[in-house]
PDB file of C-alpha atoms in Angstrom:
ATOM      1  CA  UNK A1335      19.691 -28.743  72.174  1.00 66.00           C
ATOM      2  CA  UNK A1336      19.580 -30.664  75.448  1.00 71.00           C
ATOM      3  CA  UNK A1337      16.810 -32.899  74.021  1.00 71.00           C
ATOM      4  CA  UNK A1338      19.736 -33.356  71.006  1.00 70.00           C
ATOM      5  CA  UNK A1339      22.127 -34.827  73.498  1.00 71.00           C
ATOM      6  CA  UNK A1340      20.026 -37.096  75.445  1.00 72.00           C
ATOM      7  CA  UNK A1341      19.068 -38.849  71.784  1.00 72.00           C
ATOM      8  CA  UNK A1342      22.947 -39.532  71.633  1.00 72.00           C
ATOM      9  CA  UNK A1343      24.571 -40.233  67.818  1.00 71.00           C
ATOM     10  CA  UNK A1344      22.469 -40.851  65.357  1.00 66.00           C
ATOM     11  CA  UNK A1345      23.403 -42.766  62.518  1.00 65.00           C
ATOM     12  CA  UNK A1346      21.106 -40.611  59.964  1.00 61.00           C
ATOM     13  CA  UNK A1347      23.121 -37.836  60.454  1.00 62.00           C
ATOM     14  CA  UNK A1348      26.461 -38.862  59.897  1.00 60.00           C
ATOM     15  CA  UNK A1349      28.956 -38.175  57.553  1.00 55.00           C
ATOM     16  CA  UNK A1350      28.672 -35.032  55.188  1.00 56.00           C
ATOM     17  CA  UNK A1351      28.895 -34.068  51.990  1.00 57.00           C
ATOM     18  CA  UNK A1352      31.809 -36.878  51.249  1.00 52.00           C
ATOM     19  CA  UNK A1353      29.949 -39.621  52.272  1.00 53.00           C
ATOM     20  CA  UNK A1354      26.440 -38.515  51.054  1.00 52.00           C
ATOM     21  CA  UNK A1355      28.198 -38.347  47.346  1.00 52.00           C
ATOM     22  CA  UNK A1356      29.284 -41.531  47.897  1.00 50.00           C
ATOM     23  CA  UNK A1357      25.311 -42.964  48.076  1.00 53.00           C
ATOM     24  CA  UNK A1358      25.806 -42.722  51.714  1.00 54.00           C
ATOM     25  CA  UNK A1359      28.609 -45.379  52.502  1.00 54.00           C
ATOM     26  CA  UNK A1360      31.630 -44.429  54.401  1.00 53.00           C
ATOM     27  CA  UNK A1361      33.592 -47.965  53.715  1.00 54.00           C
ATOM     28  CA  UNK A1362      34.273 -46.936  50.352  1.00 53.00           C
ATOM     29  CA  UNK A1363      36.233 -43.856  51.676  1.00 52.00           C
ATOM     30  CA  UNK A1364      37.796 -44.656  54.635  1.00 57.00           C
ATOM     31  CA  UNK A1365      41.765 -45.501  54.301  1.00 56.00           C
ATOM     32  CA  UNK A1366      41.728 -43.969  51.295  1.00 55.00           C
ATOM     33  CA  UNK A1367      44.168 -40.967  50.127  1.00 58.00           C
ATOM     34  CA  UNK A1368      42.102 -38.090  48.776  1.00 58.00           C
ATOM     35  CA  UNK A1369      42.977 -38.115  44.895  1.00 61.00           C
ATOM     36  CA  UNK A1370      40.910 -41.981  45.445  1.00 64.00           C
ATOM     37  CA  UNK A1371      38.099 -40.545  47.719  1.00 57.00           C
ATOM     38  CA  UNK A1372      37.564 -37.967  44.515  1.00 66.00           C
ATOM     39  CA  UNK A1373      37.686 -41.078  41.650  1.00 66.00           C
ATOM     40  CA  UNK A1374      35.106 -42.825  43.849  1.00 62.00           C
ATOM     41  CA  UNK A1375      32.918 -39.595  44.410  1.00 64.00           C
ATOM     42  CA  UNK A1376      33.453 -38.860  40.435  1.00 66.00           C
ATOM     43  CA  UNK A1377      32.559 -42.465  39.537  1.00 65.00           C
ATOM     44  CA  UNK A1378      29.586 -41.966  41.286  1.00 62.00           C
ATOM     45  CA  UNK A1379      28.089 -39.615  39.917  1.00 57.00           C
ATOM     46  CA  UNK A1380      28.514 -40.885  36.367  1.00 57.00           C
ATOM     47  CA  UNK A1381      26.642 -44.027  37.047  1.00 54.00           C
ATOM     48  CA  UNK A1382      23.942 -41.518  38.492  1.00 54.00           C
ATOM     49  CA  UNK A1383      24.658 -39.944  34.708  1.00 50.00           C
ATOM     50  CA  UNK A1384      24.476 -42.754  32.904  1.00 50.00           C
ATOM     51  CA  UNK A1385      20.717 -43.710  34.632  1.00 49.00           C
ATOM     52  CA  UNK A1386      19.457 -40.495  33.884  1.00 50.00           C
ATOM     53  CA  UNK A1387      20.139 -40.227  30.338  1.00 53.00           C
ATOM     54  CA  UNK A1388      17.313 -42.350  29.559  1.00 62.00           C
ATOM     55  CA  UNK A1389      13.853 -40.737  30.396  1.00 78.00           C
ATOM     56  CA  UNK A1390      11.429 -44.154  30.620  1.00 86.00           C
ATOM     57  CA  UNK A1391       8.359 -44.581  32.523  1.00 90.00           C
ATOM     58  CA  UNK A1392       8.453 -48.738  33.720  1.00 92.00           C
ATOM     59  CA  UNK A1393       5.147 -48.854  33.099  1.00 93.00           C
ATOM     60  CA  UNK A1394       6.758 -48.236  29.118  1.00 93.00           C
ATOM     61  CA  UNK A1395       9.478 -50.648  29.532  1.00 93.00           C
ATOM     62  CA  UNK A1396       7.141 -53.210  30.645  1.00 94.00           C
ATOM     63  CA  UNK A1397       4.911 -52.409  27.607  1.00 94.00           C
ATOM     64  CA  UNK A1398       8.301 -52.005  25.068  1.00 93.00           C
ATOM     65  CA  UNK A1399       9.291 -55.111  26.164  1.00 93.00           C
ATOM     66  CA  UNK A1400       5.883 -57.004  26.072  1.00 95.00           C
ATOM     67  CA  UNK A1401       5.840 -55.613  22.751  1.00 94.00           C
ATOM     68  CA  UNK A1402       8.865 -57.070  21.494  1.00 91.00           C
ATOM     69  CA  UNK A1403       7.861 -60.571  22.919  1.00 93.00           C
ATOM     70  CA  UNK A1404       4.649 -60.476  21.662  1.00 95.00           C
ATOM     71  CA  UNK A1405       3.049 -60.756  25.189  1.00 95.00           C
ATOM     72  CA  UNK A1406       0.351 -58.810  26.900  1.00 95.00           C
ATOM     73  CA  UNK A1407       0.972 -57.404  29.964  1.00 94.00           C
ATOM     74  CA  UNK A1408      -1.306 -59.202  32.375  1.00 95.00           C
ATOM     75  CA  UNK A1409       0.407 -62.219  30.924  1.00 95.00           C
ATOM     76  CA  UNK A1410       3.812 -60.977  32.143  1.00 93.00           C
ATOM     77  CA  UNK A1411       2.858 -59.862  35.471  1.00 93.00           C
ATOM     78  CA  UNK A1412       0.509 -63.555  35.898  1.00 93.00           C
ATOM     79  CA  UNK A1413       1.963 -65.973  37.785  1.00 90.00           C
ATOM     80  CA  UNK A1414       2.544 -68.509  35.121  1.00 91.00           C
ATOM     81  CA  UNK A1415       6.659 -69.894  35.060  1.00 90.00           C
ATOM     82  CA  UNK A1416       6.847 -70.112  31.326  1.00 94.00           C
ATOM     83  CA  UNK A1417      10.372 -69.564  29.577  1.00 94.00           C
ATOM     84  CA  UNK A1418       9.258 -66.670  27.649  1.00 94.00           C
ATOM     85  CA  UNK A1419       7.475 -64.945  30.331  1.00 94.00           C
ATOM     86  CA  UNK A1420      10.431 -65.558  32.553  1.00 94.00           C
ATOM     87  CA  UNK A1421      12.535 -64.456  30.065  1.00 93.00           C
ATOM     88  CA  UNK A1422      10.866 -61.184  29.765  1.00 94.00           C
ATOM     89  CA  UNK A1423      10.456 -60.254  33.171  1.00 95.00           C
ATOM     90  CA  UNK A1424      14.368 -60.621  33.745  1.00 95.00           C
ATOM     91  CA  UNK A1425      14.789 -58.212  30.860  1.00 93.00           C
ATOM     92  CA  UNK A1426      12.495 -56.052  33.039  1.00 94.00           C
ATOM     93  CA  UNK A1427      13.841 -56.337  36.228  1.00 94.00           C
ATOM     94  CA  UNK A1428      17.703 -55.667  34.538  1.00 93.00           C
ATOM     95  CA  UNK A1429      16.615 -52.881  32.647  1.00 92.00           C
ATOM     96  CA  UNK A1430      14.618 -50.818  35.565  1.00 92.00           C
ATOM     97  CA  UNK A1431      16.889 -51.296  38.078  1.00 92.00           C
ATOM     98  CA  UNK A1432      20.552 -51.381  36.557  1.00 89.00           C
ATOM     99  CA  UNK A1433      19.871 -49.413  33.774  1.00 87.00           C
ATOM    100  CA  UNK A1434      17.279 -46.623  34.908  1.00 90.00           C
ATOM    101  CA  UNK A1435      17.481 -46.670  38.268  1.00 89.00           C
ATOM    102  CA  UNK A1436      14.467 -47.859  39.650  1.00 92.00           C
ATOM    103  CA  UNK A1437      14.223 -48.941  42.959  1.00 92.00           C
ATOM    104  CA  UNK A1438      13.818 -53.208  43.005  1.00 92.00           C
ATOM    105  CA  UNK A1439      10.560 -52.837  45.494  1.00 92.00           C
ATOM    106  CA  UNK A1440       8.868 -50.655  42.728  1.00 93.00           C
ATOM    107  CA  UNK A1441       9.771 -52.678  40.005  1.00 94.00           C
ATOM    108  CA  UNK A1442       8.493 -56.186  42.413  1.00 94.00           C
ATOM    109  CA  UNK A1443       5.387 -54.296  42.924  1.00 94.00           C
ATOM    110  CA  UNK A1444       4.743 -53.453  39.552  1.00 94.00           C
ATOM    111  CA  UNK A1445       5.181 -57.229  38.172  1.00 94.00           C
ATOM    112  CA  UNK A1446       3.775 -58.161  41.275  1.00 94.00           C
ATOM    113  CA  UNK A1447       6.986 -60.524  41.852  1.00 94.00           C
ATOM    114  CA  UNK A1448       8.788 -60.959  45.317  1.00 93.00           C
ATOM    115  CA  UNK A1449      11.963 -58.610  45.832  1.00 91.00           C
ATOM    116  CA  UNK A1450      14.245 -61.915  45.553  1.00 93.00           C
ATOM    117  CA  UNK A1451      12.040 -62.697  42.383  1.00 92.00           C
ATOM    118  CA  UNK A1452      13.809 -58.764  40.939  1.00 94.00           C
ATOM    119  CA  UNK A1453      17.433 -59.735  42.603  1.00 93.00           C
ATOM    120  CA  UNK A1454      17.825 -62.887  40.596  1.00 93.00           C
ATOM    121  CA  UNK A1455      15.142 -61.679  37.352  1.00 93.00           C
ATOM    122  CA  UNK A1456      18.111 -59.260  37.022  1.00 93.00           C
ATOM    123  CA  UNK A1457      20.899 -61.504  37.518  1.00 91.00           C
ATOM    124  CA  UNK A1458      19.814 -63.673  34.733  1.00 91.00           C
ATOM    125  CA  UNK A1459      18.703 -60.392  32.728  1.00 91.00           C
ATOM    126  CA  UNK A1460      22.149 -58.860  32.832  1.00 88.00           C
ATOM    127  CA  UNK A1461      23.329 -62.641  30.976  1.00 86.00           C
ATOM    128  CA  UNK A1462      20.164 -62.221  28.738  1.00 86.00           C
ATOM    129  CA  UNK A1463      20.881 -58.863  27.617  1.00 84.00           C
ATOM    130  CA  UNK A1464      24.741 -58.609  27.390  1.00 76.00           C
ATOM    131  CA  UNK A1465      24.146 -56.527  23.927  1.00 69.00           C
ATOM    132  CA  UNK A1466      24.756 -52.870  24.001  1.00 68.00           C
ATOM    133  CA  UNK A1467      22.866 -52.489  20.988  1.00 68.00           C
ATOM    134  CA  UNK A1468      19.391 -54.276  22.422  1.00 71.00           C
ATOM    135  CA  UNK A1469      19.669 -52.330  25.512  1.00 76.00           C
ATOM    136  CA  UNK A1470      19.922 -49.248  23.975  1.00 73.00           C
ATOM    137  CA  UNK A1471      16.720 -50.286  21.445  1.00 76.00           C
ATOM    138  CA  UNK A1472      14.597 -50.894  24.282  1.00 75.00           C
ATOM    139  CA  UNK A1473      15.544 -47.427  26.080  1.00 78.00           C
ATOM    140  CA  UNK A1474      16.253 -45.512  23.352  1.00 74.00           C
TER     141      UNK A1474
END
């Protein structure tokens, strides 16, 4: 325990339960009345619903959506700037990360893009794919 107190706080292993639910940050709790801390907790956890009701591999979103394009993979993950490979790899990035979850280093890696390349593949992905219906074909 003395070795404890010499480390001093530790940001790690702050917060509990409250904060954890929250994905970990206390700013969207703090100054808040309790009935608000429990709509932010329950809103939470119904985005983490809504990611898992869809049970996709990315490796079979890349290949759905290479499918529907008419593309081949190695053609999506090339290097080449064309419109329609562009096009499809925002629909990935958008899809993986807003809509299943994945983390935006996995989905970089796997289209062997930059992590800025996935922040603004899914900005223009999310204007792309504004259809409830097509995003639901592709995970569905």
């Amino acid at each position: 325990m003395e070795k404890g107190i010499k480390q001093g706080r530790r940001e790690e292993l702050q917060g509990g339960g409250l904060v954890r639910s929250a994905g970990g940050d206390k700013r969207g709790l703090l100054g808040r009345k309790k009935g608000e801390r429990a709509n932010v907790i329950k809103n939470a956890h119904e985005t983490m619903d809504q990611t898992a009701q869809f049970d996709i591999s990315l490796d079979e979103l890349i290949s759905r959506i290479c499918a529907e394009h008419k593309i081949k993979v190695k053609d999506l993950i090339s290097k080449s700037r064309k419109r329609y490979l562009s096009k499809a790899r925002a629909e990935v990035c958008y899809l993986a990360v807003d809509k299943l979850g994945y983390r935006g280093d996995d989905v970089a890696r796997s289209l062997k893009i930059s992590g800025r390349g996935v922040s603004d593949c899914r900005q223009r992905g999310r204007k792309i794919l504004d259809n409830t219906k097509v995003i639901n074909e592709y995970l569905s």
